[in-house]
Amino acid sequence: MQPSAHRGRWLTSLAGALALALAVAVGLSGTGPAEAATTSLTVGTTPGATLHDDFIGLSFEASIIASPALAKGNLAQYMKTLGPGVMRFGGNFVDTTFWTSKGEKAPSWAVTTLTPNDLKRLKTLADDSGWRVILGVNLKHPDPDRAADEAKFARQILGPALMAIEIGNEPNYYPNYSPAKLYSDYQRYRAAIGKTAPGVGLVAPETGSAPKAVTFLQDFAKREQAHPDLFALTTHFYPACARSGHVSISQLLSQAFHDKIQTRADILVKAAKPLGVPAIMDEANSVSCEGQDGTSDVYASALWAVDDELMIARTGIRGEYFHSAIARCGAPKPLYKAYTPFCAPTAADAAAGRLRAQPEYYGLLMLQQVGTGRFLPLTNPDTASLRAYAVKNGTRLRLVLDNLQDPASHGSRTVTIKLDGAYHQGDLLRLTAAALTSKTGIKLGGASVAPDGTFPGTTKTPITVSGSTLTLSLPAGTATLVTLNP
């Protein structure tokens, strides 16, 4: 063999190998990423927790009740679009609000004063939206009689829309405060409110995200076991805080972020079970301390929200309420919350309550499309980048397939699903955007939320399902809702 011929064949082989490697890298088309290997999922048959029609909720700072923007803008329509739900008013500002039905002068610590006229504004929002209310009362500056007076007027004005009264906010952060003191104060408030508003339910202990909060939650639940008198056991949770360091999109969508939320959800459900009352996560979101710009206000947060809400519901929690605000988009912090499901384009819009949907709102809207039912177990070998859920209602099965892979570096992936029975009709709709970093152009089933908060509805794509097996191609960076019927 002549050296030149050997070298030529070697170079030809090398060129072929490089071409093959390049073809694999771009998905054999030269225009996009490679398609991943098939992922196999299996749907079980044993029903689990129930997904209720009012699982979705929104949490607000209590001070916003004093704002005319609460009831004169399009917030009510945004809520109606999500279906039945719960609006909770608490947050840090509940402990800086001063209630008076007699026109007294507010103390120096008060940031906001609330009166019966403010509750009438809240009543308008409740009527227009159809949502129920959890109303927080001040605990950090303890005054059970004043809280009882507020509960009395809330019951009179809100009527059946009043779901419960919340006692304080994140008492685990109060200075020189203990779990024993919290329970003692709760009993004082319970007794006072029981006299002025008998029959109104109470939610507590409203603990925060810090590890110390778990001690307060578990201690409160243990003390309650002797004589449960709660409407629901409640806690708050944010898996990260922007002040503790930058939170990236990859962190937001990571398995570690997911597991951190799951751990706190498990703790809440375990604490509530002996009490025989619902567990509610009535303040939650992705990143606290006003959110992380470029992470919690982009399309990735919509994919996160889909996974988060379904994970929380599957754990057995009765409701999860995303913390929100009526504020100008991009306003200087601390007024702006990057994670809020909606914001106002200008300061004038904020004052008038004219809001526009943010990416996270689409995650809530997709959950609304799932409807009600009971979760079925689902075996998934790739939870790191594919979060999958199954919800059964009668003979209808719905699957949510949340592909968290970045479309900038991944193509479609194929999933084969072994179903819990035989199905012969099906369709799907998708949550989509151009990139994980997109702030606009987000669509659910091909449609976007209108500026007035209405949603025109989704376009569904028929799919072929043959008995007990379904195979689908899932584009990267999409969440897919599949509906199957016999």
Short mmCIF file of C-alpha atoms in Angstrom, two decimals:
data_model
loop_
_atom_site.label_atom_id
_atom_site.label_comp_id
_atom_site.label_asym_id
_atom_site.label_seq_id
_atom_site.Cartn_x
_atom_site.Cartn_y
_atom_site.Cartn_z
CA MET A 1 0.00 0.00 0.00
CA GLN A 2 1.39 3.36 -0.95
CA PRO A 3 1.53 5.95 1.89
CA SER A 4 -0.44 8.49 -0.13
CA ALA A 5 -3.31 6.06 -0.75
CA HIS A 6 -3.40 5.05 2.94
CA ARG A 7 -3.43 8.69 3.96
CA GLY A 8 -6.26 9.44 1.52
CA ARG A 9 -8.45 6.64 2.86
CA TRP A 10 -7.69 7.71 6.44
CA LEU A 11 -8.65 11.31 5.69
CA THR A 12 -11.84 10.14 3.99
CA SER A 13 -12.77 8.07 7.05
CA LEU A 14 -11.99 10.94 9.36
CA ALA A 15 -14.10 13.30 7.28
CA GLY A 16 -16.97 10.84 7.36
CA ALA A 17 -16.73 10.45 11.11
CA LEU A 18 -16.70 14.20 11.61
CA ALA A 19 -19.65 14.61 9.29
CA LEU A 20 -21.59 11.94 11.21
CA ALA A 21 -20.78 13.58 14.54
CA LEU A 22 -21.87 16.95 13.20
CA ALA A 23 -25.07 15.49 11.82
CA VAL A 24 -25.90 13.98 15.21
CA ALA A 25 -25.12 17.27 16.92
CA VAL A 26 -27.56 19.17 14.72
CA GLY A 27 -30.25 16.56 14.61
CA LEU A 28 -29.32 15.03 11.23
CA SER A 29 -30.82 18.03 9.46
CA GLY A 30 -28.04 20.56 9.75
CA THR A 31 -30.55 23.09 11.12
CA GLY A 32 -31.30 22.18 14.73
CA PRO A 33 -30.40 20.19 17.83
CA ALA A 34 -30.57 16.42 18.04
CA GLU A 35 -33.73 14.61 19.06
CA ALA A 36 -33.33 12.85 22.40
CA ALA A 37 -33.81 9.15 22.90
CA THR A 38 -37.29 7.91 23.74
CA THR A 39 -38.44 8.32 27.35
CA SER A 40 -40.88 5.69 28.59
CA LEU A 41 -43.57 6.65 31.11
CA THR A 42 -46.12 4.45 32.86
CA VAL A 43 -49.46 5.60 34.30
CA GLY A 44 -50.66 3.65 37.34
CA THR A 45 -54.21 2.89 38.39
CA THR A 46 -54.40 3.76 42.11
CA PRO A 47 -56.03 7.19 42.59
CA GLY A 48 -54.28 9.69 44.81
CA ALA A 49 -54.93 13.28 45.89
CA THR A 50 -57.74 15.35 44.38
CA LEU A 51 -57.17 18.40 42.18
CA HIS A 52 -60.01 20.77 43.14
CA ASP A 53 -61.58 23.41 40.92
CA ASP A 54 -60.54 26.23 43.29
CA PHE A 55 -56.97 25.07 43.88
CA ILE A 56 -55.63 28.19 42.17
CA GLY A 57 -55.30 31.30 44.31
CA LEU A 58 -53.55 34.66 44.49
CA SER A 59 -51.90 36.21 47.53
CA PHE A 60 -51.60 39.96 48.09
CA GLU A 61 -50.23 42.33 50.70
CA ALA A 62 -53.07 43.38 53.03
CA SER A 63 -52.34 47.06 52.42
CA ILE A 64 -53.59 46.77 48.84
CA ILE A 65 -57.16 46.60 50.17
CA ALA A 66 -56.90 50.37 50.72
CA SER A 67 -56.07 50.98 47.05
CA PRO A 68 -58.87 51.98 44.64
CA ALA A 69 -56.98 50.04 41.95
CA LEU A 70 -58.05 46.81 43.62
CA ALA A 71 -61.59 46.99 42.30
CA LYS A 72 -61.64 49.43 39.39
CA GLY A 73 -59.25 47.77 36.93
CA ASN A 74 -59.15 44.40 35.18
CA LEU A 75 -57.94 42.27 38.11
CA ALA A 76 -61.40 40.74 38.52
CA GLN A 77 -61.35 39.59 34.89
CA TYR A 78 -57.91 38.02 35.25
CA MET A 79 -59.29 36.09 38.20
CA LYS A 80 -62.48 35.05 36.38
CA THR A 81 -60.37 33.76 33.49
CA LEU A 82 -58.64 31.38 35.91
CA GLY A 83 -61.98 30.03 37.12
CA PRO A 84 -62.97 29.64 40.80
CA GLY A 85 -60.26 30.60 43.25
CA VAL A 86 -59.19 32.19 46.51
CA MET A 87 -57.62 35.61 47.11
CA ARG A 88 -55.62 35.96 50.28
CA PHE A 89 -54.65 39.31 51.82
CA GLY A 90 -51.79 39.16 54.28
CA GLY A 91 -48.04 39.40 53.68
CA ASN A 92 -45.62 41.52 55.64
CA PHE A 93 -47.93 44.52 55.36
CA VAL A 94 -50.70 42.86 57.35
CA ASP A 95 -48.60 43.59 60.43
CA THR A 96 -48.24 47.26 59.49
CA THR A 97 -51.95 47.83 58.82
CA PHE A 98 -54.17 49.43 61.44
CA TRP A 99 -57.85 48.56 61.49
CA THR A 100 -60.43 50.98 62.79
CA SER A 101 -64.21 51.13 62.51
CA LYS A 102 -64.34 54.23 64.73
CA GLY A 103 -61.97 56.63 62.99
CA GLU A 104 -59.17 56.44 65.56
CA LYS A 105 -55.76 57.90 64.77
CA ALA A 106 -53.30 55.29 63.54
CA PRO A 107 -50.25 54.49 65.72
CA SER A 108 -46.75 55.39 64.56
CA TRP A 109 -45.95 51.88 63.34
CA ALA A 110 -48.89 51.80 60.92
CA VAL A 111 -48.21 52.13 57.20
CA THR A 112 -51.83 51.67 56.12
CA THR A 113 -55.20 52.20 57.81
CA LEU A 114 -58.12 49.96 56.86
CA THR A 115 -61.78 50.75 57.49
CA PRO A 116 -65.15 49.18 56.65
CA ASN A 117 -65.21 51.20 53.42
CA ASP A 118 -62.09 49.34 52.30
CA LEU A 119 -63.82 46.04 52.93
CA LYS A 120 -66.66 47.24 50.67
CA ARG A 121 -64.06 47.65 47.92
CA LEU A 122 -62.94 44.09 48.57
CA LYS A 123 -66.55 42.96 48.40
CA THR A 124 -66.81 44.49 44.90
CA LEU A 125 -63.78 42.47 43.78
CA ALA A 126 -65.21 39.30 45.31
CA ASP A 127 -68.54 39.82 43.58
CA ASP A 128 -66.98 40.65 40.21
CA SER A 129 -64.52 37.75 40.27
CA GLY A 130 -66.52 35.08 42.07
CA TRP A 131 -63.49 34.36 44.27
CA ARG A 132 -63.52 33.84 48.03
CA VAL A 133 -61.39 35.76 50.53
CA ILE A 134 -58.89 34.94 53.25
CA LEU A 135 -58.41 38.15 55.24
CA GLY A 136 -55.35 38.67 57.43
CA VAL A 137 -55.36 40.52 60.76
CA ASN A 138 -52.43 42.09 62.60
CA LEU A 139 -50.60 39.87 65.10
CA LYS A 140 -47.17 41.52 65.37
CA HIS A 141 -48.83 44.39 67.24
CA PRO A 142 -51.24 42.16 69.18
CA ASP A 143 -54.79 43.35 69.73
CA PRO A 144 -57.31 40.49 69.71
CA ASP A 145 -60.28 42.81 70.27
CA ARG A 146 -59.37 45.00 67.29
CA ALA A 147 -58.90 41.90 65.15
CA ALA A 148 -62.30 40.65 66.33
CA ASP A 149 -63.87 43.96 65.30
CA GLU A 150 -62.33 43.63 61.84
CA ALA A 151 -63.61 40.05 61.57
CA LYS A 152 -67.10 41.22 62.56
CA PHE A 153 -67.22 43.80 59.76
CA ALA A 154 -65.63 41.39 57.30
CA ARG A 155 -68.36 38.88 57.98
CA GLN A 156 -71.08 41.51 57.63
CA ILE A 157 -69.71 43.03 54.43
CA LEU A 158 -68.21 40.05 52.60
CA GLY A 159 -70.84 37.51 53.62
CA PRO A 160 -70.33 34.05 52.07
CA ALA A 161 -67.29 35.34 50.16
CA LEU A 162 -65.32 35.37 53.44
CA MET A 163 -63.58 32.02 53.52
CA ALA A 164 -61.44 32.53 56.64
CA ILE A 165 -59.51 34.96 58.85
CA GLU A 166 -55.72 34.65 58.92
CA ILE A 167 -53.81 35.44 62.13
CA GLY A 168 -50.62 37.42 61.46
CA ASN A 169 -47.87 36.75 58.94
CA GLU A 170 -44.75 34.62 59.32
CA PRO A 171 -44.48 34.88 63.10
CA ASN A 172 -41.29 32.82 63.05
CA TYR A 173 -39.59 36.09 62.03
CA TYR A 174 -41.03 38.13 64.92
CA PRO A 175 -38.30 39.24 67.37
CA ASN A 176 -38.16 37.36 70.66
CA TYR A 177 -41.09 35.19 69.66
CA SER A 178 -41.54 31.50 70.35
CA PRO A 179 -43.81 28.69 69.12
CA ALA A 180 -45.47 28.60 72.54
CA LYS A 181 -46.18 32.34 72.39
CA LEU A 182 -47.65 31.94 68.90
CA TYR A 183 -50.10 29.30 70.04
CA SER A 184 -51.08 31.28 73.12
CA ASP A 185 -51.75 34.38 71.01
CA TYR A 186 -53.72 32.32 68.50
CA GLN A 187 -56.01 31.09 71.26
CA ARG A 188 -56.61 34.66 72.43
CA TYR A 189 -57.50 35.74 68.91
CA ARG A 190 -59.68 32.68 68.38
CA ALA A 191 -61.68 33.39 71.51
CA ALA A 192 -62.15 37.09 70.64
CA ILE A 193 -63.15 36.44 67.02
CA GLY A 194 -65.50 33.67 68.10
CA LYS A 195 -67.54 36.23 70.04
CA THR A 196 -67.91 38.81 67.27
CA ALA A 197 -67.96 36.55 64.21
CA PRO A 198 -69.07 33.09 65.33
CA GLY A 199 -68.63 30.42 62.70
CA VAL A 200 -65.92 32.23 60.74
CA GLY A 201 -63.01 29.88 60.11
CA LEU A 202 -59.42 30.64 61.05
CA VAL A 203 -56.22 29.72 59.20
CA ALA A 204 -52.82 29.55 60.85
CA PRO A 205 -49.89 29.52 61.64
CA GLU A 206 -48.83 31.36 58.42
CA THR A 207 -45.19 30.39 58.87
CA GLY A 208 -42.47 31.51 56.44
CA SER A 209 -39.82 29.83 54.31
CA ALA A 210 -36.83 29.72 56.68
CA PRO A 211 -35.88 26.36 58.22
CA LYS A 212 -36.89 27.74 61.63
CA ALA A 213 -40.41 28.09 60.28
CA VAL A 214 -40.79 24.31 60.22
CA THR A 215 -40.40 24.20 64.01
CA PHE A 216 -43.19 26.77 64.42
CA LEU A 217 -45.44 24.89 61.99
CA GLN A 218 -44.95 21.49 63.56
CA ASP A 219 -45.25 22.81 67.13
CA PHE A 220 -48.50 24.59 66.28
CA ALA A 221 -49.96 21.50 64.60
CA LYS A 222 -48.96 19.28 67.52
CA ARG A 223 -50.65 21.60 70.04
CA GLU A 224 -53.79 21.70 67.87
CA GLN A 225 -54.18 17.92 67.94
CA ALA A 226 -55.87 18.07 71.36
CA HIS A 227 -58.78 20.17 70.02
CA PRO A 228 -58.54 21.09 66.32
CA ASP A 229 -60.34 24.38 65.69
CA LEU A 230 -58.81 25.49 62.40
CA PHE A 231 -60.32 25.93 58.98
CA ALA A 232 -56.94 25.01 57.45
CA LEU A 233 -53.29 24.59 58.43
CA THR A 234 -51.25 27.08 56.44
CA THR A 235 -47.68 27.92 55.59
CA HIS A 236 -45.72 29.91 53.00
CA PHE A 237 -42.80 28.82 50.88
CA TYR A 238 -40.34 30.29 48.40
CA PRO A 239 -37.45 27.97 47.49
CA ALA A 240 -35.03 30.90 47.00
CA CYS A 241 -34.53 34.57 47.84
CA ALA A 242 -33.01 37.03 45.37
CA ARG A 243 -31.09 38.75 48.17
CA SER A 244 -29.19 35.56 48.90
CA GLY A 245 -27.60 35.45 45.44
CA HIS A 246 -28.53 35.33 41.78
CA VAL A 247 -31.06 32.64 40.84
CA SER A 248 -30.61 31.46 37.26
CA ILE A 249 -33.14 29.89 34.91
CA SER A 250 -31.28 26.59 35.15
CA GLN A 251 -31.62 26.71 38.94
CA LEU A 252 -35.32 27.59 38.69
CA LEU A 253 -35.98 24.51 36.54
CA SER A 254 -33.57 22.19 38.33
CA GLN A 255 -34.36 18.99 40.15
CA ALA A 256 -32.90 20.49 43.34
CA PHE A 257 -35.34 23.44 43.19
CA HIS A 258 -38.23 21.03 42.58
CA ASP A 259 -37.19 18.73 45.44
CA LYS A 260 -36.84 21.62 47.88
CA ILE A 261 -40.48 22.56 47.31
CA GLN A 262 -41.58 18.94 47.53
CA THR A 263 -39.88 18.56 50.92
CA ARG A 264 -41.74 21.53 52.41
CA ALA A 265 -45.03 20.37 50.88
CA ASP A 266 -44.58 16.94 52.48
CA ILE A 267 -43.96 18.56 55.87
CA LEU A 268 -47.16 20.60 55.61
CA VAL A 269 -49.34 17.65 54.59
CA LYS A 270 -47.90 15.46 57.34
CA ALA A 271 -48.56 18.15 59.97
CA ALA A 272 -52.17 18.69 58.82
CA LYS A 273 -53.17 15.04 58.55
CA PRO A 274 -53.76 14.35 62.31
CA LEU A 275 -55.90 17.50 62.51
CA GLY A 276 -58.31 16.38 59.81
CA VAL A 277 -58.18 19.84 58.17
CA PRO A 278 -56.95 20.94 54.74
CA ALA A 279 -53.35 21.96 54.17
CA ILE A 280 -52.97 25.21 52.22
CA MET A 281 -49.82 26.93 50.98
CA ASP A 282 -51.41 30.35 50.94
CA GLU A 283 -48.34 32.38 50.00
CA ALA A 284 -45.86 30.96 47.55
CA ASN A 285 -43.85 31.68 44.45
CA SER A 286 -40.48 31.01 42.84
CA VAL A 287 -38.06 33.59 44.28
CA SER A 288 -38.87 35.84 47.22
CA CYS A 289 -37.32 39.23 48.03
CA GLU A 290 -39.16 40.74 45.04
CA GLY A 291 -38.21 38.00 42.59
CA GLN A 292 -35.25 37.56 40.26
CA ASP A 293 -35.28 39.74 37.16
CA GLY A 294 -34.61 37.69 34.04
CA THR A 295 -35.62 34.46 35.76
CA SER A 296 -38.95 34.75 37.54
CA ASP A 297 -40.43 37.18 34.99
CA VAL A 298 -39.67 35.22 31.81
CA TYR A 299 -41.22 32.24 30.03
CA ALA A 300 -39.19 29.77 32.09
CA SER A 301 -41.29 30.82 35.08
CA ALA A 302 -44.43 29.66 33.26
CA LEU A 303 -42.95 26.17 32.82
CA TRP A 304 -41.89 26.25 36.48
CA ALA A 305 -45.39 27.28 37.57
CA VAL A 306 -47.00 24.35 35.72
CA ASP A 307 -44.73 21.89 37.51
CA ASP A 308 -44.95 23.61 40.89
CA GLU A 309 -48.74 23.80 41.06
CA LEU A 310 -49.26 20.20 39.95
CA MET A 311 -46.59 18.91 42.32
CA ILE A 312 -48.20 20.79 45.25
CA ALA A 313 -51.68 19.48 44.37
CA ARG A 314 -50.46 15.91 43.89
CA THR A 315 -48.91 16.02 47.37
CA GLY A 316 -52.39 16.52 48.83
CA ILE A 317 -52.35 20.27 49.48
CA ARG A 318 -55.77 21.85 49.00
CA GLY A 319 -54.62 25.10 47.43
CA GLU A 320 -51.56 27.16 46.54
CA TYR A 321 -51.77 30.93 46.19
CA PHE A 322 -49.09 32.75 44.19
CA HIS A 323 -48.00 36.02 45.76
CA SER A 324 -48.88 38.93 43.49
CA ALA A 325 -48.99 42.70 43.24
CA ILE A 326 -50.73 45.56 41.46
CA ALA A 327 -47.65 47.52 40.42
CA ARG A 328 -45.87 48.94 37.40
CA CYS A 329 -43.76 46.47 35.43
CA GLY A 330 -40.09 47.23 36.06
CA ALA A 331 -40.76 49.79 38.79
CA PRO A 332 -37.87 50.33 41.19
CA LYS A 333 -37.83 47.71 43.89
CA PRO A 334 -39.27 47.10 46.44
CA LEU A 335 -42.47 48.15 44.65
CA TYR A 336 -41.92 45.75 41.77
CA LYS A 337 -42.26 42.01 42.25
CA ALA A 338 -40.67 40.24 39.29
CA TYR A 339 -42.65 37.08 39.95
CA THR A 340 -46.14 38.59 39.95
CA PRO A 341 -48.53 36.93 37.45
CA PHE A 342 -49.53 40.36 36.11
CA CYS A 343 -48.26 43.95 36.17
CA ALA A 344 -49.13 47.39 34.81
CA PRO A 345 -47.35 48.90 31.79
CA THR A 346 -47.16 52.39 33.32
CA ALA A 347 -47.58 54.11 36.67
CA ALA A 348 -50.91 55.48 35.46
CA ASP A 349 -52.04 51.95 34.56
CA ALA A 350 -51.00 50.73 38.01
CA ALA A 351 -53.05 53.45 39.68
CA ALA A 352 -56.04 52.47 37.56
CA GLY A 353 -55.51 48.74 38.04
CA ARG A 354 -54.97 48.12 34.31
CA LEU A 355 -52.85 44.98 34.31
CA ARG A 356 -51.29 42.76 31.66
CA ALA A 357 -50.47 39.08 31.90
CA GLN A 358 -46.93 38.10 32.81
CA PRO A 359 -45.36 34.73 31.90
CA GLU A 360 -46.29 33.12 35.21
CA TYR A 361 -49.98 33.80 34.59
CA TYR A 362 -49.84 31.36 31.67
CA GLY A 363 -48.69 28.61 34.01
CA LEU A 364 -51.77 29.19 36.17
CA LEU A 365 -53.95 29.32 33.06
CA MET A 366 -52.66 25.95 31.91
CA LEU A 367 -53.54 24.44 35.28
CA GLN A 368 -57.05 25.81 34.84
CA GLN A 369 -57.24 23.88 31.56
CA VAL A 370 -56.40 20.63 33.38
CA GLY A 371 -59.66 20.81 35.33
CA THR A 372 -60.50 18.57 38.26
CA GLY A 373 -59.87 14.94 39.05
CA ARG A 374 -57.64 12.63 41.03
CA PHE A 375 -53.96 12.15 40.43
CA LEU A 376 -52.76 8.79 39.20
CA PRO A 377 -49.21 7.60 39.89
CA LEU A 378 -46.86 8.07 36.97
CA THR A 379 -43.46 6.39 36.63
CA ASN A 380 -40.99 8.78 35.01
CA PRO A 381 -37.27 7.94 34.73
CA ASP A 382 -36.26 11.49 33.73
CA THR A 383 -37.70 13.92 36.26
CA ALA A 384 -34.63 16.14 35.89
CA SER A 385 -35.91 17.60 32.61
CA LEU A 386 -39.39 16.14 32.10
CA ARG A 387 -42.05 16.65 34.75
CA ALA A 388 -45.13 14.53 34.09
CA TYR A 389 -48.53 14.28 35.80
CA ALA A 390 -51.71 12.26 35.24
CA VAL A 391 -55.20 13.38 36.38
CA LYS A 392 -58.24 11.13 35.99
CA ASN A 393 -61.85 12.35 36.03
CA GLY A 394 -64.36 9.59 35.32
CA THR A 395 -63.21 7.94 32.11
CA ARG A 396 -61.20 10.98 30.96
CA LEU A 397 -57.44 11.01 31.47
CA ARG A 398 -55.35 14.15 31.24
CA LEU A 399 -51.58 14.13 31.06
CA VAL A 400 -49.32 17.14 31.59
CA LEU A 401 -45.86 16.78 30.08
CA ASP A 402 -43.57 19.66 31.02
CA ASN A 403 -40.40 19.52 28.91
CA LEU A 404 -37.91 21.79 30.67
CA GLN A 405 -35.10 21.36 28.16
CA ASP A 406 -33.79 24.59 26.67
CA PRO A 407 -34.86 24.90 23.01
CA ALA A 408 -31.60 26.72 22.32
CA SER A 409 -29.70 23.48 22.83
CA HIS A 410 -32.27 20.68 22.49
CA GLY A 411 -34.74 19.55 19.88
CA SER A 412 -37.88 17.50 20.35
CA ARG A 413 -37.91 14.44 22.57
CA THR A 414 -40.03 11.35 22.08
CA VAL A 415 -42.09 9.91 24.90
CA THR A 416 -43.92 6.61 24.93
CA ILE A 417 -46.59 6.33 27.61
CA LYS A 418 -48.11 3.13 28.89
CA LEU A 419 -51.60 4.19 29.91
CA ASP A 420 -53.85 2.97 32.73
CA GLY A 421 -56.41 1.59 30.26
CA ALA A 422 -57.58 1.70 26.67
CA TYR A 423 -58.23 5.05 24.97
CA HIS A 424 -59.22 5.78 21.39
CA GLN A 425 -59.77 9.55 21.23
CA GLY A 426 -57.35 12.27 22.12
CA ASP A 427 -56.10 15.81 21.57
CA LEU A 428 -53.41 18.09 22.90
CA LEU A 429 -52.61 21.74 23.43
CA ARG A 430 -49.29 23.35 24.24
CA LEU A 431 -47.78 26.19 26.22
CA THR A 432 -45.12 27.75 23.99
CA ALA A 433 -42.75 30.66 23.52
CA ALA A 434 -39.70 31.38 21.38
CA ALA A 435 -37.19 30.95 24.22
CA LEU A 436 -36.97 30.37 27.95
CA THR A 437 -35.98 34.03 28.27
CA SER A 438 -39.03 35.35 26.39
CA LYS A 439 -41.18 37.93 28.12
CA THR A 440 -43.70 38.22 25.29
CA GLY A 441 -45.11 35.97 22.58
CA ILE A 442 -46.26 33.33 25.04
CA LYS A 443 -49.21 31.25 23.87
CA LEU A 444 -51.41 28.57 25.34
CA GLY A 445 -53.09 26.42 22.73
CA GLY A 446 -52.12 29.01 20.14
CA ALA A 447 -53.75 31.94 21.96
CA SER A 448 -52.62 34.78 24.22
CA VAL A 449 -54.40 36.54 27.06
CA ALA A 450 -56.07 39.74 25.89
CA PRO A 451 -55.22 43.13 27.46
CA ASP A 452 -58.56 43.13 29.29
CA GLY A 453 -57.76 39.82 31.01
CA THR A 454 -60.00 37.64 28.86
CA PHE A 455 -58.75 34.53 27.09
CA PRO A 456 -60.18 33.53 23.70
CA GLY A 457 -59.74 29.80 24.25
CA THR A 458 -57.37 27.18 22.94
CA THR A 459 -56.87 25.37 19.67
CA LYS A 460 -56.53 21.63 20.25
CA THR A 461 -54.67 19.25 17.96
CA PRO A 462 -56.15 15.76 17.47
CA ILE A 463 -53.74 12.93 18.22
CA THR A 464 -53.71 9.22 17.51
CA VAL A 465 -53.93 6.91 20.49
CA SER A 466 -54.06 3.17 20.05
CA GLY A 467 -55.42 1.46 23.12
CA SER A 468 -53.09 1.53 26.06
CA THR A 469 -50.04 3.12 24.43
CA LEU A 470 -49.39 6.70 23.37
CA THR A 471 -46.30 8.04 21.63
CA LEU A 472 -45.68 11.78 21.33
CA SER A 473 -42.97 14.16 20.25
CA LEU A 474 -42.43 16.97 22.78
CA PRO A 475 -40.62 20.12 21.61
CA ALA A 476 -38.05 21.45 24.06
CA GLY A 477 -39.27 24.26 26.28
CA THR A 478 -42.97 23.41 26.07
CA ALA A 479 -45.67 22.10 28.38
CA THR A 480 -48.19 19.78 26.73
CA LEU A 481 -51.68 18.97 27.99
CA VAL A 482 -53.05 15.72 26.56
CA THR A 483 -56.73 14.75 26.91
CA LEU A 484 -57.69 11.11 26.33
CA ASN A 485 -61.12 9.49 26.23
CA PRO A 486 -62.21 5.87 25.62
#
